[in-house]
Amino acid sequence: MKSTRHQLFSPPVDAFLGSSSSALHEALLQPILEHMEAGVTVYGLDGRIPFFKEAAKRFGMSEPIDLHERTYGSYSFYHPDGSTPVSFAELPSVRVLHQENVYNQEIWVQPPGKAVSILVANGKLLYASSGEPVGALIVTHDITERKWAQQRLEVSEQRYKSLFEHNPDIVCWLDLSGRFLNVNPAFESVTGYTMSDLRNQSFQRLLNREGVRRVLSMSRTIQQGASDNYDISAFHQNGTQIELNVTVVPIVVSQNVVGYFVIAKDITKRKQTEETGQIVPIGRWVLEMACQQCVKWQQQGLPPVRLAVNLSMRQLQDKQLVPMVQQILQKTGLHPRYLELEITESIAMHRLDAVIPRLQTLQAMGIQISIDDFGTGYSSLSCLQLLPINSLKIDQSFMRNMTDSSSHMPIVTAIAAMAHSLQLSLVAEGVETAKQLAFLRSLGCLTVQGYFFSKPVPADEREAAGGQLALPVLIAGFVL
């Protein structure tokens, strides 16, 4: 066994230790044998290194210390915040040589031109059999992957906590069979059900037969790991009907769907507003306010932008839509080229005989017409050819999964090809990463919007910025 131990040392260390220092051999060899994957460095009292393991070289712990000049090699050392430099006196090796034991000191090490490694260092003095200190032993472990995993877990826990505790929208967690695992306070407030009412109960308890069929028909996409969004009717605990806009986000672990987060907005009042016809005067007010704001910016000398305003089904059905738009443009003084009217794909496909003439008239005035949230409806190429539109806006749900789901990239590619073939402008919504942006540019989609550039900006912030914002500001008013 002794011969095996001595094979761990290079000749200089034997000269440094001395053959009669058996206690010192034991003090040094024990941690080396216990930590064969660790970085092990032996320092002399003068800061020179008679021995180190290869791992120590990778960790930046193989360079001698100049105790007089207070210098240490070419590596940079930082505290656990990743930015505050470690002073010479705080280096593990220097601390030990100054007769201080080091226990689990976390230190960030960056070799010149290379990535940072996160180490934990332990160290103590080495003594000869006479009791005299002869050097220092430093043992280091690379905890980089463990640290990043720990931080990812902490971020996930914070997101989960924020998702459930601070989200104003309904949030619930379902298992693969559709049973409730958790709900947030907003869920209880809107539906009247508590977690104790729904624990291990199916979502079907809140829906009628038609709603259940609709959810099940859409579940195939979700089971493949892609999110989905739709409107649905549910029931309050007291039996009254509530309207929800639902986004279902699959929880994927090791490429397997293990459950679902359901995030829902209560749109009951919006639906009631549409059904009672109040949406028409509200829509007029929103359009007028948007046009006034655009003219105000132009008068302030800010770069002109085109404002996009949503149109609802009831507004498109209103025979006074075209005269109303003409009156607002005349009243506010906004040129039609600075106005864009957005319609959803499902609205565009409804009663084309009535929709097309109104859209043609608006387009002839110089107003841009776009289809918002494209890809979520059921339009056909033949219907799109009939519609007088200028652009398609790819729904953000495709962006959210485009780089993670192989099924969404071909869809976005197909939408881009369709837009180019129809000579339509293409806009991508919900762009959040450089990878998404690069893919869209490769498809010829040069107009994008999303958090990668800017969050939604209030009008007064744009005025304060003096027009220096990266993106045009869109006034959507109500999502109708």
mmCIF file of N, CA, C and O in Angstrom, residues 49-92:
data_model
loop_
_atom_site.group_PDB
_atom_site.id
_atom_site.type_symbol
_atom_site.label_atom_id
_atom_site.label_comp_id
_atom_site.label_asym_id
_atom_site.label_seq_id
_atom_site.Cartn_x
_atom_site.Cartn_y
_atom_site.Cartn_z
ATOM 1 N N ILE A 49 5.236 25.504 -5.390
ATOM 2 C CA ILE A 49 4.384 24.312 -5.442
ATOM 3 C C ILE A 49 5.239 23.100 -5.758
ATOM 4 O O ILE A 49 5.674 22.911 -6.904
ATOM 5 N N PRO A 50 5.472 22.220 -4.773
ATOM 6 C CA PRO A 50 6.212 20.986 -5.065
ATOM 7 C C PRO A 50 5.334 19.897 -5.660
ATOM 8 O O PRO A 50 5.834 18.939 -6.235
ATOM 9 N N PHE A 51 4.023 20.039 -5.517
ATOM 10 C CA PHE A 51 3.143 18.983 -6.036
ATOM 11 C C PHE A 51 1.746 19.538 -6.304
ATOM 12 O O PHE A 51 1.226 20.371 -5.556
ATOM 13 N N PHE A 52 1.151 19.087 -7.412
ATOM 14 C CA PHE A 52 -0.276 19.347 -7.659
ATOM 15 C C PHE A 52 -0.818 18.237 -8.550
ATOM 16 O O PHE A 52 -0.067 17.605 -9.306
ATOM 17 N N LYS A 53 -2.092 17.973 -8.411
ATOM 18 C CA LYS A 53 -2.772 17.028 -9.306
ATOM 19 C C LYS A 53 -3.248 17.764 -10.554
ATOM 20 O O LYS A 53 -3.439 18.981 -10.545
ATOM 21 N N GLU A 54 -3.471 17.017 -11.619
ATOM 22 C CA GLU A 54 -3.868 17.616 -12.895
ATOM 23 C C GLU A 54 -5.151 18.429 -12.763
ATOM 24 O O GLU A 54 -5.313 19.474 -13.391
ATOM 25 N N ALA A 55 -6.071 17.955 -11.922
ATOM 26 C CA ALA A 55 -7.326 18.688 -11.736
ATOM 27 C C ALA A 55 -7.071 20.084 -11.192
ATOM 28 O O ALA A 55 -7.761 21.045 -11.556
ATOM 29 N N ALA A 56 -6.096 20.221 -10.324
ATOM 30 C CA ALA A 56 -5.773 21.536 -9.779
ATOM 31 C C ALA A 56 -5.328 22.500 -10.872
ATOM 32 O O ALA A 56 -5.600 23.705 -10.813
ATOM 33 N N LYS A 57 -4.660 21.988 -11.880
ATOM 34 C CA LYS A 57 -4.247 22.827 -13.004
ATOM 35 C C LYS A 57 -5.466 23.339 -13.758
ATOM 36 O O LYS A 57 -5.523 24.509 -14.148
ATOM 37 N N ARG A 58 -6.450 22.461 -13.957
ATOM 38 C CA ARG A 58 -7.683 22.895 -14.623
ATOM 39 C C ARG A 58 -8.400 23.959 -13.805
ATOM 40 O O ARG A 58 -9.062 24.842 -14.352
ATOM 41 N N PHE A 59 -8.291 23.869 -12.489
ATOM 42 C CA PHE A 59 -9.001 24.793 -11.611
ATOM 43 C C PHE A 59 -8.238 26.098 -11.376
ATOM 44 O O PHE A 59 -8.708 26.973 -10.668
ATOM 45 N N GLY A 60 -7.056 26.223 -11.955
ATOM 46 C CA GLY A 60 -6.275 27.426 -11.735
ATOM 47 C C GLY A 60 -5.537 27.442 -10.424
ATOM 48 O O GLY A 60 -5.157 28.511 -9.919
ATOM 49 N N MET A 61 -5.315 26.269 -9.837
ATOM 50 C CA MET A 61 -4.665 26.176 -8.531
ATOM 51 C C MET A 61 -3.288 25.525 -8.639
ATOM 52 O O MET A 61 -2.879 24.764 -7.772
ATOM 53 N N SER A 62 -2.571 25.811 -9.717
ATOM 54 C CA SER A 62 -1.260 25.192 -9.910
ATOM 55 C C SER A 62 -0.174 26.218 -10.148
ATOM 56 O O SER A 62 0.923 25.881 -10.581
ATOM 57 N N GLU A 63 -0.462 27.480 -9.882
ATOM 58 C CA GLU A 63 0.521 28.534 -10.102
ATOM 59 C C GLU A 63 1.093 28.990 -8.766
ATOM 60 O O GLU A 63 0.356 29.139 -7.778
ATOM 61 N N PRO A 64 2.404 29.221 -8.703
ATOM 62 C CA PRO A 64 3.027 29.603 -7.431
ATOM 63 C C PRO A 64 2.588 30.984 -6.960
ATOM 64 O O PRO A 64 2.122 31.814 -7.750
ATOM 65 N N ILE A 65 2.728 31.200 -5.662
ATOM 66 C CA ILE A 65 2.368 32.471 -5.041
ATOM 67 C C ILE A 65 3.645 33.244 -4.731
ATOM 68 O O ILE A 65 4.609 32.679 -4.211
ATOM 69 N N ASP A 66 3.640 34.529 -5.048
ATOM 70 C CA ASP A 66 4.747 35.397 -4.654
ATOM 71 C C ASP A 66 4.280 36.185 -3.439
ATOM 72 O O ASP A 66 3.561 37.185 -3.558
ATOM 73 N N LEU A 67 4.657 35.698 -2.248
ATOM 74 C CA LEU A 67 4.168 36.309 -1.019
ATOM 75 C C LEU A 67 4.709 37.727 -0.831
ATOM 76 O O LEU A 67 4.063 38.555 -0.179
ATOM 77 N N HIS A 68 5.876 38.017 -1.397
ATOM 78 C CA HIS A 68 6.456 39.348 -1.235
ATOM 79 C C HIS A 68 5.805 40.352 -2.183
ATOM 80 O O HIS A 68 5.456 41.467 -1.787
ATOM 81 N N GLU A 69 5.636 39.954 -3.453
ATOM 82 C CA GLU A 69 5.020 40.837 -4.447
ATOM 83 C C GLU A 69 3.494 40.802 -4.385
ATOM 84 O O GLU A 69 2.827 41.605 -5.030
ATOM 85 N N ARG A 70 2.969 39.840 -3.617
ATOM 86 C CA ARG A 70 1.497 39.672 -3.467
ATOM 87 C C ARG A 70 0.832 39.485 -4.836
ATOM 88 O O ARG A 70 -0.141 40.144 -5.183
ATOM 89 N N THR A 71 1.382 38.563 -5.627
ATOM 90 C CA THR A 71 0.825 38.254 -6.940
ATOM 91 C C THR A 71 0.590 36.757 -7.041
ATOM 92 O O THR A 71 1.229 35.950 -6.362
ATOM 93 N N TYR A 72 -0.324 36.413 -7.956
ATOM 94 C CA TYR A 72 -0.641 35.000 -8.148
ATOM 95 C C TYR A 72 -1.028 34.772 -9.599
ATOM 96 O O TYR A 72 -2.159 35.044 -10.004
ATOM 97 N N GLY A 73 -0.142 34.349 -10.420
ATOM 98 C CA GLY A 73 -0.416 33.865 -11.768
ATOM 99 C C GLY A 73 -1.271 34.777 -12.617
ATOM 100 O O GLY A 73 -1.352 35.989 -12.423
ATOM 101 N N SER A 74 -1.941 34.162 -13.609
ATOM 102 C CA SER A 74 -2.713 34.917 -14.602
ATOM 103 C C SER A 74 -4.215 34.744 -14.468
ATOM 104 O O SER A 74 -4.973 35.317 -15.233
ATOM 105 N N TYR A 75 -4.664 33.933 -13.498
ATOM 106 C CA TYR A 75 -6.086 33.683 -13.346
ATOM 107 C C TYR A 75 -6.757 34.813 -12.570
ATOM 108 O O TYR A 75 -6.121 35.462 -11.725
ATOM 109 N N SER A 76 -8.053 35.010 -12.855
ATOM 110 C CA SER A 76 -8.848 35.994 -12.108
ATOM 111 C C SER A 76 -9.761 35.253 -11.138
ATOM 112 O O SER A 76 -10.347 34.216 -11.488
ATOM 113 N N PHE A 77 -9.880 35.805 -9.928
ATOM 114 C CA PHE A 77 -10.691 35.171 -8.892
ATOM 115 C C PHE A 77 -11.767 36.148 -8.413
ATOM 116 O O PHE A 77 -11.493 37.337 -8.213
ATOM 117 N N TYR A 78 -12.980 35.617 -8.229
ATOM 118 C CA TYR A 78 -14.103 36.466 -7.825
ATOM 119 C C TYR A 78 -14.862 35.829 -6.670
ATOM 120 O O TYR A 78 -14.858 34.611 -6.481
ATOM 121 N N HIS A 79 -15.558 36.689 -5.926
ATOM 122 C CA HIS A 79 -16.451 36.226 -4.872
ATOM 123 C C HIS A 79 -17.699 35.601 -5.508
ATOM 124 O O HIS A 79 -17.913 35.730 -6.722
ATOM 125 N N PRO A 80 -18.547 34.929 -4.705
ATOM 126 C CA PRO A 80 -19.719 34.240 -5.267
ATOM 127 C C PRO A 80 -20.720 35.140 -5.987
ATOM 128 O O PRO A 80 -21.612 34.622 -6.661
ATOM 129 N N ASP A 81 -20.598 36.466 -5.869
ATOM 130 C CA ASP A 81 -21.487 37.323 -6.662
ATOM 131 C C ASP A 81 -21.057 37.376 -8.122
ATOM 132 O O ASP A 81 -21.763 37.918 -8.976
ATOM 133 N N GLY A 82 -19.884 36.803 -8.416
ATOM 134 C CA GLY A 82 -19.419 36.710 -9.796
ATOM 135 C C GLY A 82 -18.790 37.971 -10.338
ATOM 136 O O GLY A 82 -18.364 37.997 -11.503
ATOM 137 N N SER A 83 -18.698 39.061 -9.534
ATOM 138 C CA SER A 83 -18.165 40.319 -10.058
ATOM 139 C C SER A 83 -17.130 40.972 -9.142
ATOM 140 O O SER A 83 -16.273 41.704 -9.617
ATOM 141 N N THR A 84 -17.198 40.706 -7.839
ATOM 142 C CA THR A 84 -16.268 41.332 -6.902
ATOM 143 C C THR A 84 -14.954 40.541 -6.862
ATOM 144 O O THR A 84 -14.962 39.357 -6.489
ATOM 145 N N PRO A 85 -13.836 41.154 -7.223
ATOM 146 C CA PRO A 85 -12.564 40.417 -7.229
ATOM 147 C C PRO A 85 -12.174 39.966 -5.819
ATOM 148 O O PRO A 85 -12.426 40.654 -4.826
ATOM 149 N N VAL A 86 -11.538 38.813 -5.754
ATOM 150 C CA VAL A 86 -10.990 38.301 -4.502
ATOM 151 C C VAL A 86 -9.616 38.928 -4.313
ATOM 152 O O VAL A 86 -8.758 38.868 -5.207
ATOM 153 N N SER A 87 -9.397 39.542 -3.161
ATOM 154 C CA SER A 87 -8.091 40.151 -2.903
ATOM 155 C C SER A 87 -7.042 39.065 -2.672
ATOM 156 O O SER A 87 -7.368 37.901 -2.411
ATOM 157 N N PHE A 88 -5.782 39.471 -2.749
ATOM 158 C CA PHE A 88 -4.683 38.514 -2.564
ATOM 159 C C PHE A 88 -4.795 37.828 -1.204
ATOM 160 O O PHE A 88 -4.613 36.614 -1.093
ATOM 161 N N ALA A 89 -5.087 38.590 -0.161
ATOM 162 C CA ALA A 89 -5.148 38.028 1.195
ATOM 163 C C ALA A 89 -6.311 37.060 1.370
ATOM 164 O O ALA A 89 -6.311 36.254 2.303
ATOM 165 N N GLU A 90 -7.318 37.136 0.460
ATOM 166 C CA GLU A 90 -8.491 36.276 0.587
ATOM 167 C C GLU A 90 -8.354 34.967 -0.183
ATOM 168 O O GLU A 90 -9.235 34.100 -0.090
ATOM 169 N N LEU A 91 -7.290 34.809 -0.954
ATOM 170 C CA LEU A 91 -7.095 33.561 -1.690
ATOM 171 C C LEU A 91 -6.949 32.396 -0.712
ATOM 172 O O LEU A 91 -6.300 32.534 0.337
ATOM 173 N N PRO A 92 -7.563 31.246 -0.992
ATOM 174 C CA PRO A 92 -7.490 30.114 -0.051
ATOM 175 C C PRO A 92 -6.060 29.751 0.336
ATOM 176 O O PRO A 92 -5.765 29.512 1.512
#
